[in-house]
CSV table of N, CA and C in Angstrom, one decimal:
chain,number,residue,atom,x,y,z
A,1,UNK,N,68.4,90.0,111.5
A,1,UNK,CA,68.8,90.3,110.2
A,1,UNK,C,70.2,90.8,110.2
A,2,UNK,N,70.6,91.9,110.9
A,2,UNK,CA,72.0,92.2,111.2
A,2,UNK,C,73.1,91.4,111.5
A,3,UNK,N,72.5,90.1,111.9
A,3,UNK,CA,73.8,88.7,112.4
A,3,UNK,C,73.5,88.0,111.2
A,4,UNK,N,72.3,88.1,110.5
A,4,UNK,CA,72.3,87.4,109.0
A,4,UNK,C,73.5,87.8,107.9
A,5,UNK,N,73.2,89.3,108.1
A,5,UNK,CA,74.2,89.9,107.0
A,5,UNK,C,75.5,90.1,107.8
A,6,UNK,N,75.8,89.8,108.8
A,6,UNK,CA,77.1,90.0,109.2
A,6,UNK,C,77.8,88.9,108.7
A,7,UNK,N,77.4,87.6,109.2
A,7,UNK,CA,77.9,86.4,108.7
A,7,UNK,C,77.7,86.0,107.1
A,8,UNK,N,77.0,86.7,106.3
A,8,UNK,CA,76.5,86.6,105.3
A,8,UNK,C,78.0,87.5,104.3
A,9,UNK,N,78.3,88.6,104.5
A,9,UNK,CA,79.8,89.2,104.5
A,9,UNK,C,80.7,88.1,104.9
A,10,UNK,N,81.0,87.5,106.1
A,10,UNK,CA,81.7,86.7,106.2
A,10,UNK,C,81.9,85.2,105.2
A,11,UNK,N,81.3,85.4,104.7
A,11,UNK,CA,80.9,84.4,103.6
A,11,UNK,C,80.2,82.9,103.9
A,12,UNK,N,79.3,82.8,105.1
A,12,UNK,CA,78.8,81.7,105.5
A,12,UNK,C,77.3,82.1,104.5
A,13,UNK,N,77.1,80.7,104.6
A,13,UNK,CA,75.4,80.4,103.7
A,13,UNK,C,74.5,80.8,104.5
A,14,UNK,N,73.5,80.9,104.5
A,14,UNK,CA,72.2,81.2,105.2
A,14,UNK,C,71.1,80.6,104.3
A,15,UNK,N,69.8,80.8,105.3
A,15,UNK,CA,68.9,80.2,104.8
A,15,UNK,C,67.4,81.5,105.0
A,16,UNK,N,67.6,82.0,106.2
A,16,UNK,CA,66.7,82.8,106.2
A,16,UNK,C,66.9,84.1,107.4
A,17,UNK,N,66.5,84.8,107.9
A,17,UNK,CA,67.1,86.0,108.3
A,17,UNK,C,65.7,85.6,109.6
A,18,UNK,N,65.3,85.4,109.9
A,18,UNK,CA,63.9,84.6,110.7
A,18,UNK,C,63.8,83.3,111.0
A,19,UNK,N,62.5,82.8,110.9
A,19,UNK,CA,62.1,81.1,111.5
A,19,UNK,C,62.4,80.4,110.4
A,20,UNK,N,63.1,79.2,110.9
A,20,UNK,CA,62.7,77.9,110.0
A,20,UNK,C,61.9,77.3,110.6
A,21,UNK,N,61.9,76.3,108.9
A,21,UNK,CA,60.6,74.8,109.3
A,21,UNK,C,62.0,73.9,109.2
A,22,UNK,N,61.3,72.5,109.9
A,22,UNK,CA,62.4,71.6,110.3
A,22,UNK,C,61.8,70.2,110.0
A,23,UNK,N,62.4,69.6,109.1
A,23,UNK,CA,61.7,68.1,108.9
A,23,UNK,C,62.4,67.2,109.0
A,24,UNK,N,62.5,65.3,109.0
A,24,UNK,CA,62.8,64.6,108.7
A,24,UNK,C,62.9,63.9,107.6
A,25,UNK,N,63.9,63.4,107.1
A,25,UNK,CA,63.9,62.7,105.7
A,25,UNK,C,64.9,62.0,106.3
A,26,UNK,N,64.6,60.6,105.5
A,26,UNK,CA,65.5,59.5,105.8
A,26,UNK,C,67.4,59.9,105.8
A,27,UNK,N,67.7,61.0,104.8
A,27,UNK,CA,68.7,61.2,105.3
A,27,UNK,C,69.8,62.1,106.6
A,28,UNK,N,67.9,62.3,107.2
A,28,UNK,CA,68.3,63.1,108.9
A,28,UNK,C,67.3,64.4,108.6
A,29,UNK,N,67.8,65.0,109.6
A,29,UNK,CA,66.9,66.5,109.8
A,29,UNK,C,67.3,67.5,108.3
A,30,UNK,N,65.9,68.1,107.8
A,30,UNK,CA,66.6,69.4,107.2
A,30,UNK,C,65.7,71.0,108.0
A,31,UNK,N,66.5,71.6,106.9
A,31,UNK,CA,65.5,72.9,107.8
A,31,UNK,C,65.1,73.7,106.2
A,32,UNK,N,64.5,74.6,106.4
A,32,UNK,CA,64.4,76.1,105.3
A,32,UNK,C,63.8,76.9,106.1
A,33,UNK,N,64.1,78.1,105.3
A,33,UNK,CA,63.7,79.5,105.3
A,33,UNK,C,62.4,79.5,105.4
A,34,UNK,N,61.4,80.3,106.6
A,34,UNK,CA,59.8,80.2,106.0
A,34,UNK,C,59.6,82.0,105.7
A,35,UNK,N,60.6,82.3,105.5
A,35,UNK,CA,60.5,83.8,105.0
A,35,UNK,C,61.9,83.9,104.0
A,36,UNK,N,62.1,84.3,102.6
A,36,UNK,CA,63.0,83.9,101.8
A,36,UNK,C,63.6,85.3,101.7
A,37,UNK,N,62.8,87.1,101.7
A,37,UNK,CA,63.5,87.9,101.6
A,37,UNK,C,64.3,88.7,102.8
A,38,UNK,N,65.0,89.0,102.7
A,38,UNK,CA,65.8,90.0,103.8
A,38,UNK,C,65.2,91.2,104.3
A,39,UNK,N,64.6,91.5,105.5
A,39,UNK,CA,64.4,93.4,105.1
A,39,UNK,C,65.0,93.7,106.3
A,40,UNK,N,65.9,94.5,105.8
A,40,UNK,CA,66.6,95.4,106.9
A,40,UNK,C,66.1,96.8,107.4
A,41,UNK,N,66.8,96.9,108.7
A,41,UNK,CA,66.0,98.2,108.6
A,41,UNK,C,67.1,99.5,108.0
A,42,UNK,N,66.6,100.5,108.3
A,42,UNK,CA,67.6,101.5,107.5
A,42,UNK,C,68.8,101.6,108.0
A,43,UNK,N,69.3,101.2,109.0
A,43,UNK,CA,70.5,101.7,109.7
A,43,UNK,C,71.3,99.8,109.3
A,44,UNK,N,70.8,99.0,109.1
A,44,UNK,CA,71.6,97.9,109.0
A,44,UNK,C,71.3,97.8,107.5
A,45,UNK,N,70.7,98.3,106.6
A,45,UNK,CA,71.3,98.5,105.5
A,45,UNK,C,71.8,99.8,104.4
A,46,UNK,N,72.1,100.4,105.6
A,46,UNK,CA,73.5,101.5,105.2
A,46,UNK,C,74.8,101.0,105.8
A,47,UNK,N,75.0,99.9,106.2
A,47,UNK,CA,75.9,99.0,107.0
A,47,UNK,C,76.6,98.1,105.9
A,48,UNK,N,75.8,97.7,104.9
A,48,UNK,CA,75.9,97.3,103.9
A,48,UNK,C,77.0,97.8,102.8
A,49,UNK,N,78.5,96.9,102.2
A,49,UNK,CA,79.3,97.6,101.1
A,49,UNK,C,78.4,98.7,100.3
A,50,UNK,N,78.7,99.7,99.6
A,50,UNK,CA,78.1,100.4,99.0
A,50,UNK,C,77.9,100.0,97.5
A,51,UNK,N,78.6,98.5,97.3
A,51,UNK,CA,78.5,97.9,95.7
A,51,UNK,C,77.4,97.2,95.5
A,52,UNK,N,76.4,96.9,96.9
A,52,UNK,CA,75.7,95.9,97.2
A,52,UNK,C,74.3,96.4,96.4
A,53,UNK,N,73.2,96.0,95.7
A,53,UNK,CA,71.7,96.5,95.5
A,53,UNK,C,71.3,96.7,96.8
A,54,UNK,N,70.7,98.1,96.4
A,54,UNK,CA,70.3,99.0,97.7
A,54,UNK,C,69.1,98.5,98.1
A,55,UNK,N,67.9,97.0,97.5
A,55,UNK,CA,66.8,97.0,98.2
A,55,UNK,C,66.0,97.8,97.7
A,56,UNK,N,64.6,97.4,97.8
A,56,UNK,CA,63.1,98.4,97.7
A,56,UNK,C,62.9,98.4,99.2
A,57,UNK,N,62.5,99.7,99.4
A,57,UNK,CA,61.3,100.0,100.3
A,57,UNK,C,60.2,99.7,100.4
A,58,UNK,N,60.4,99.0,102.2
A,58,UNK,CA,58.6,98.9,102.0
A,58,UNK,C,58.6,99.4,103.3
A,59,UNK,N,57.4,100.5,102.9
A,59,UNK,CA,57.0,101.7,104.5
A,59,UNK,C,55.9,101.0,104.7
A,60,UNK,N,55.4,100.5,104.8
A,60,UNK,CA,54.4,99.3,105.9
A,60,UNK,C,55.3,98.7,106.7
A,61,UNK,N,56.8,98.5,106.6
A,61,UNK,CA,57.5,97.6,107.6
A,61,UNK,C,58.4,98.6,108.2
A,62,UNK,N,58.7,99.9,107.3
A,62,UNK,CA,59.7,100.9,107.8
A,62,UNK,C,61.0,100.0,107.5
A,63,UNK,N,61.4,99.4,106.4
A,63,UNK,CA,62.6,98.2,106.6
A,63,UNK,C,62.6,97.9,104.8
A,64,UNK,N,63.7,98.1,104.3
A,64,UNK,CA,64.0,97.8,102.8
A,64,UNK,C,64.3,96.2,102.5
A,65,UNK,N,64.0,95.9,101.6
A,65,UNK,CA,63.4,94.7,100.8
A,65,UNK,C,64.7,94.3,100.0
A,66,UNK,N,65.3,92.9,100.3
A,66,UNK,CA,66.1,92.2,99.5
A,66,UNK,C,66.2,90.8,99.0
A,67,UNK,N,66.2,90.9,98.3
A,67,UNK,CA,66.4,89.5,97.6
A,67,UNK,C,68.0,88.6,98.1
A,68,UNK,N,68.0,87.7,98.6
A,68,UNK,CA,69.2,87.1,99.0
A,68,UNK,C,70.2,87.2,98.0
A,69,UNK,N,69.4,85.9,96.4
A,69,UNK,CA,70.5,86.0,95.8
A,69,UNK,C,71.2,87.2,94.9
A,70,UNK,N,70.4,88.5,95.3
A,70,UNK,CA,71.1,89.6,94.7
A,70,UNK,C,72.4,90.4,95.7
A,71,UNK,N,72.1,89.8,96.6
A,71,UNK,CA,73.0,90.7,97.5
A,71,UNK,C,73.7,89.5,98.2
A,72,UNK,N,73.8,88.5,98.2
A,72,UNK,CA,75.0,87.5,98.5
A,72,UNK,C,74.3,86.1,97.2
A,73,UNK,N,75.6,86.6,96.0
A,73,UNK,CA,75.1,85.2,95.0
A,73,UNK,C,75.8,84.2,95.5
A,74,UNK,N,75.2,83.2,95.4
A,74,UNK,CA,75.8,81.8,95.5
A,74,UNK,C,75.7,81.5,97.3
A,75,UNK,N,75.3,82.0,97.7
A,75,UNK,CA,75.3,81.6,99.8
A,75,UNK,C,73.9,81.6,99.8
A,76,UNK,N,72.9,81.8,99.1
A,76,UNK,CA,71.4,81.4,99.7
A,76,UNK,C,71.1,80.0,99.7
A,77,UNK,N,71.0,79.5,100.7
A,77,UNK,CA,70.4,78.0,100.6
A,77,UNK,C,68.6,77.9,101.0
A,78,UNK,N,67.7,77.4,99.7
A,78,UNK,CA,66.5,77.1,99.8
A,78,UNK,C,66.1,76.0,101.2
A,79,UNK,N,67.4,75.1,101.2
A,79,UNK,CA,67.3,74.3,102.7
A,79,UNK,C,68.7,73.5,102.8
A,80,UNK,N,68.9,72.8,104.2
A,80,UNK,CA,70.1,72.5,104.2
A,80,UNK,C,69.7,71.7,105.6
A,81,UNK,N,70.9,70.7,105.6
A,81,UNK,CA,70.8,69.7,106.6
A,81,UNK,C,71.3,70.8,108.3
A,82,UNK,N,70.8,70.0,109.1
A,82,UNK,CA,70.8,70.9,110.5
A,82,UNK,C,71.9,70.2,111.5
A,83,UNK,N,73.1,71.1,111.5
A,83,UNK,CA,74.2,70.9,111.7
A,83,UNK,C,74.3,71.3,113.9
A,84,UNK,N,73.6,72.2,113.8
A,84,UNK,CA,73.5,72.8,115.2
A,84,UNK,C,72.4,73.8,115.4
A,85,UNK,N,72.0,74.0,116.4
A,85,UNK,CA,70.2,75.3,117.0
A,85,UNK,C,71.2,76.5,117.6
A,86,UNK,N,71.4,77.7,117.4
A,86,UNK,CA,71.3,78.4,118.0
A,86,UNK,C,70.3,79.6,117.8
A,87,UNK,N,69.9,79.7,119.6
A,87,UNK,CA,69.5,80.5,119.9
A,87,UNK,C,70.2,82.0,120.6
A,88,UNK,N,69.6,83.2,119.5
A,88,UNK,CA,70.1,84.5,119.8
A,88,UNK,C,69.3,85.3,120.7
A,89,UNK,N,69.7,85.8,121.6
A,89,UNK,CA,69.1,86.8,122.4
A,89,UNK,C,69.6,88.3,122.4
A,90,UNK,N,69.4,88.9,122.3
A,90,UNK,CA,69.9,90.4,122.5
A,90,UNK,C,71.0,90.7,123.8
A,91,UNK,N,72.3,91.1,123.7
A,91,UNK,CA,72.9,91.6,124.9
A,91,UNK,C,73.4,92.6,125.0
A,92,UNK,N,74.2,93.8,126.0
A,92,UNK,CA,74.7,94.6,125.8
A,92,UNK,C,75.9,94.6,126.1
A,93,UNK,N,76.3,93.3,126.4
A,93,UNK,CA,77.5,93.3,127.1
A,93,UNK,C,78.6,92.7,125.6
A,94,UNK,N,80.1,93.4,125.9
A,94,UNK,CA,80.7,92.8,124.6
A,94,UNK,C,81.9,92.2,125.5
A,95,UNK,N,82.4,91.2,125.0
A,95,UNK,CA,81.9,90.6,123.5
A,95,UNK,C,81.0,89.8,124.0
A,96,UNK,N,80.5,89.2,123.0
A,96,UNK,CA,79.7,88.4,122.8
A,96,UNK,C,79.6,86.9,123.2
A,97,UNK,N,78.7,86.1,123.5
A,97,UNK,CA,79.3,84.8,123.6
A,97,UNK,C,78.6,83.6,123.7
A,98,UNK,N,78.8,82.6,123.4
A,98,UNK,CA,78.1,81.4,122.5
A,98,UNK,C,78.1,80.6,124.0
A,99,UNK,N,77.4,80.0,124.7
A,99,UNK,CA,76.6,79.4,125.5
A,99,UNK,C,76.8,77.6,125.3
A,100,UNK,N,77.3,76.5,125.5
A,100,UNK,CA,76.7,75.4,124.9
A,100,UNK,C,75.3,75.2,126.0
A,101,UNK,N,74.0,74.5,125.5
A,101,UNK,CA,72.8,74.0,125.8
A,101,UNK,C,73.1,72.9,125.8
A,102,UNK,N,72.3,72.4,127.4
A,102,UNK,CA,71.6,70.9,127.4
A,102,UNK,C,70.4,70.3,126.7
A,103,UNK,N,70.3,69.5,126.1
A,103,UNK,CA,69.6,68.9,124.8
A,103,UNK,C,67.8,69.2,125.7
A,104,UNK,N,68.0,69.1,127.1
A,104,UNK,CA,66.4,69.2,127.5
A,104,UNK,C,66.1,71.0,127.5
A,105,UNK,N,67.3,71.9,127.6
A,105,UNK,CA,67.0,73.1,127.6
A,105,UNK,C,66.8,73.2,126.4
A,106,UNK,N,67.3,72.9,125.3
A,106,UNK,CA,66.9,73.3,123.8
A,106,UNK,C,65.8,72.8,123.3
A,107,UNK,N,65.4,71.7,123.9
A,107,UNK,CA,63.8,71.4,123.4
A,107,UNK,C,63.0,72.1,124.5
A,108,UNK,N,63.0,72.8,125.2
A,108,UNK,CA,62.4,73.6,126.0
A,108,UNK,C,62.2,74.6,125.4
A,109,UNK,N,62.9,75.1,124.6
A,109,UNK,CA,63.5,76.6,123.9
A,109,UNK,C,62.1,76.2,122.7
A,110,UNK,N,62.3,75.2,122.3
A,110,UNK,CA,61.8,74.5,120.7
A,110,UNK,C,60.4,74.9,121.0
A,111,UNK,N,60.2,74.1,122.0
A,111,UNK,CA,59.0,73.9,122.3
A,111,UNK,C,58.2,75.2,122.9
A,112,UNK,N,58.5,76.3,123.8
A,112,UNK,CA,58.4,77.5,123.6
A,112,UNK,C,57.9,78.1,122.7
A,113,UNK,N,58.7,78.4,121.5
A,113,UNK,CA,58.5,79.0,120.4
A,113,UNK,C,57.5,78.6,119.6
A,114,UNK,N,56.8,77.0,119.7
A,114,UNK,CA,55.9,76.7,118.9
A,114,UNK,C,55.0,76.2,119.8
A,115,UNK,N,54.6,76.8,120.8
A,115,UNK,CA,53.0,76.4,122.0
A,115,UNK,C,52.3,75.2,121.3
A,116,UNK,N,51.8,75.3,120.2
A,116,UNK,CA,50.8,74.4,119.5
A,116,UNK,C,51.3,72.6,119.6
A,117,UNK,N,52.7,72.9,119.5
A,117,UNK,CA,53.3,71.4,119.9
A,117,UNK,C,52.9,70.8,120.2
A,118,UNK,N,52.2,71.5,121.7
A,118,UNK,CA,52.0,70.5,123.6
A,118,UNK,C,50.7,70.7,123.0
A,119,UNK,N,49.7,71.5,122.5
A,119,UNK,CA,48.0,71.6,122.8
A,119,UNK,C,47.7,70.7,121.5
A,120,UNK,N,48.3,70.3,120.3
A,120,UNK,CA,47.8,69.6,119.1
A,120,UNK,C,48.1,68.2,119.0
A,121,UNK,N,47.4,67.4,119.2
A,121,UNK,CA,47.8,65.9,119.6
A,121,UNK,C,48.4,65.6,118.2
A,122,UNK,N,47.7,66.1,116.9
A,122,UNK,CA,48.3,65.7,115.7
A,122,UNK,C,49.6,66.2,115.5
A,123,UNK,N,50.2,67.5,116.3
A,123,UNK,CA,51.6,67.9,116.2
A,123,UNK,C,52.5,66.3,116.6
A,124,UNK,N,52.2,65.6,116.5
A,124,UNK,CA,53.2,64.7,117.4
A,124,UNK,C,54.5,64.6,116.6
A,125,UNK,N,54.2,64.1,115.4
A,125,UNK,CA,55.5,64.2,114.1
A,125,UNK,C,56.3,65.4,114.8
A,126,UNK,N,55.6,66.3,114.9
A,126,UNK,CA,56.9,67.6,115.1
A,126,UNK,C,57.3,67.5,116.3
A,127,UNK,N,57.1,66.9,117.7
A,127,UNK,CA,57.5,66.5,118.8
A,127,UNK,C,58.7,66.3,118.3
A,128,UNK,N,58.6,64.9,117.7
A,128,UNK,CA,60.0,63.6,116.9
A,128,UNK,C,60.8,64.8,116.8
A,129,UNK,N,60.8,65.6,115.5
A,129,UNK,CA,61.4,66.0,115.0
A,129,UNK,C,62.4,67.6,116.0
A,130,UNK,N,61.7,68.1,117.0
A,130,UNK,CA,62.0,69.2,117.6
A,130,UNK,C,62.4,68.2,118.6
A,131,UNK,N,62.8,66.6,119.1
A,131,UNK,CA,63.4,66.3,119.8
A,131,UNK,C,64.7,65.7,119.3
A,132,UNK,N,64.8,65.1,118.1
A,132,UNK,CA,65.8,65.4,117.2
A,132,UNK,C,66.4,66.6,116.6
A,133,UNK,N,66.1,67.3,116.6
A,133,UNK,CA,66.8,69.1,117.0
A,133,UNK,C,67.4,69.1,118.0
A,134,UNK,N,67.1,68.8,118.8
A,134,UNK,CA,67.0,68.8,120.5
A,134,UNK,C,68.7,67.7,120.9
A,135,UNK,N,68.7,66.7,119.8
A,135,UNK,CA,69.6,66.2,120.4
A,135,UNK,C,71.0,66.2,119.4
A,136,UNK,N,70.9,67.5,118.7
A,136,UNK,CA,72.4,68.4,117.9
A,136,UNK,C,72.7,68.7,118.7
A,137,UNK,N,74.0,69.7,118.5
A,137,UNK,CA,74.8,70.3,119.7
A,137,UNK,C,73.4,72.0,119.5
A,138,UNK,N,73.9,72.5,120.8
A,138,UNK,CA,72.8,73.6,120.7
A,138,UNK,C,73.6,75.0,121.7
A,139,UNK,N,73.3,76.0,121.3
A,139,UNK,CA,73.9,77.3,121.8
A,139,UNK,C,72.7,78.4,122.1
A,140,UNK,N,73.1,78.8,123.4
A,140,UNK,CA,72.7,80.4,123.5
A,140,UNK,C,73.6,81.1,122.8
A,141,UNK,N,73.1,82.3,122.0
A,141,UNK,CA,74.2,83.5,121.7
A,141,UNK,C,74.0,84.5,122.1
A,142,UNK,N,74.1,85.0,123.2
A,142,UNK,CA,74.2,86.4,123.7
A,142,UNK,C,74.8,87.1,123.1
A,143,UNK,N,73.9,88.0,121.9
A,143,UNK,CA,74.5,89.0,120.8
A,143,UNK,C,74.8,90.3,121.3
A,144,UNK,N,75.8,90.4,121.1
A,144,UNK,CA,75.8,91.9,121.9
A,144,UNK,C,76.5,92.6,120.2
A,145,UNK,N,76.4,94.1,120.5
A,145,UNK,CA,76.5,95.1,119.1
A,145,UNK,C,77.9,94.9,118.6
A,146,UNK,N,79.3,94.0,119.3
A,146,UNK,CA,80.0,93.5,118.3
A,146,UNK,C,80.0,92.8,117.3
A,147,UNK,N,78.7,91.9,116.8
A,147,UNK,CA,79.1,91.3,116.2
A,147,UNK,C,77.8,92.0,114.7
A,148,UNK,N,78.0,93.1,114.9
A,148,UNK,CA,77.3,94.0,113.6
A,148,UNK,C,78.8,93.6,112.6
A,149,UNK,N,80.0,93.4,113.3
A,149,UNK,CA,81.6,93.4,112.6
A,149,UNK,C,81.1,92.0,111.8
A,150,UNK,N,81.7,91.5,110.9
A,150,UNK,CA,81.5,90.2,110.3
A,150,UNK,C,82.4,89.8,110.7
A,151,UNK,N,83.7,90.0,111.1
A,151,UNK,CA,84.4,89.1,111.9
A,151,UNK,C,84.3,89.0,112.8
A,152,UNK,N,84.0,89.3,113.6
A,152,UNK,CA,83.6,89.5,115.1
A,152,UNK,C,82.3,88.1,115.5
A,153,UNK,N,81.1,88.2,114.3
A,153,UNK,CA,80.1,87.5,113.8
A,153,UNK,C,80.8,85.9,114.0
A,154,UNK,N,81.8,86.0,112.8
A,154,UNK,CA,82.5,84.9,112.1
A,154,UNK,C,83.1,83.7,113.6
A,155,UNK,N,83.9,84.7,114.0
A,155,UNK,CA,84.8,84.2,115.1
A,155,UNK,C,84.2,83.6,116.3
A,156,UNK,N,82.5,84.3,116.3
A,156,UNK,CA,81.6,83.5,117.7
A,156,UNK,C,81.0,82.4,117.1
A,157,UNK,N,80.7,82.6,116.4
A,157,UNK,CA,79.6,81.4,115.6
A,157,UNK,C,80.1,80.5,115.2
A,158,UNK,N,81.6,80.6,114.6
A,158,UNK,CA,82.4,79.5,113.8
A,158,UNK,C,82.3,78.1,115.4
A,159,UNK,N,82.5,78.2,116.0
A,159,UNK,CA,82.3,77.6,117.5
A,159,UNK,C,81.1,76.3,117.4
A,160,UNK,N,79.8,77.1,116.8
A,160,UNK,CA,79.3,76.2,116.8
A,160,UNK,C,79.2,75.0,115.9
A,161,UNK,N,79.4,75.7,114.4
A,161,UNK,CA,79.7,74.9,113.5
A,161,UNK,C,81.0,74.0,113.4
A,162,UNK,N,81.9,74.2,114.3
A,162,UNK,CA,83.2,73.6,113.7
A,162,UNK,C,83.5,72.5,114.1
């Protein structure tokens, strides 16, 4: 969520602050958001301009409640074509730094994250499709606490997109 809204400041689009779903359509891969609101926790949304809607609480999550298009109009995208995979990991080390991936380590990564893949013979469609992910350009990001900065954010990530 904190690298959502960092880059989100920087004025890049987003789609979700969590997992996407990833499909095919004749015009290539898309992706969306499978979770549409933001919730931050308290310390990354007091990080937030002070002009921004402060969010509802929700104390079941311990983490306030936002609506994308209230707090960045015009950058929420419902879905969008899949330009590049990065994968974030937590670091402590700064700065930070963007990794490029071999197309078999990213579908390793893919396929990780969704076990059901390899055990559901009907997953096969999503094989296709998480092997065509697989063969975008693909990144580790070793996030370390610089890039809470949105430029800081901007300047690692722009890398992959560019």
């Amino acid at each position: 969520s904190s690298l959502t809204v960092a880059l989100a400041l920087s004025g890049w689009t987003f789609l979700s602050d969590d997992h996407v779903l990833a499909w095919r359509e004749e015009t290539g891969l898309r992706v969306a958001g499978l979770r549409v609101p933001l919730f931050l926790t308290a310390d990354a949304a007091e990080r937030l301009p002070p002009h921004l809607p402060k969010g509802r609480e929700v104390p079941a999550m311990g983490k306030r409640m936002f609506r994308p298009e209230e707090l960045f109009p015009g950058q929420y995208r419902s879905e969008t074509g899949v330009a590049a995979t990065v994968f974030p990991e937590r670091a402590t080390a700064v700065p930070s730094t963007l990794e490029r991936l071999r197309s078999s380590d990213c579908f390793q990564r893919i396929v990780s994250s969704s076990p059901f893949l390899l055990t559901d013979p009907s997953a096969r469609p999503c094989i296709d499709v998480a092997r065509a992910m697989a063969d975008r350009p693909a990144f580790v990001l070793r996030a370390g606490p610089d890039l809470l900065e949105p430029r800081a954010a901007d300047r690692v990530l722009r890398i992959a997109f560019a």
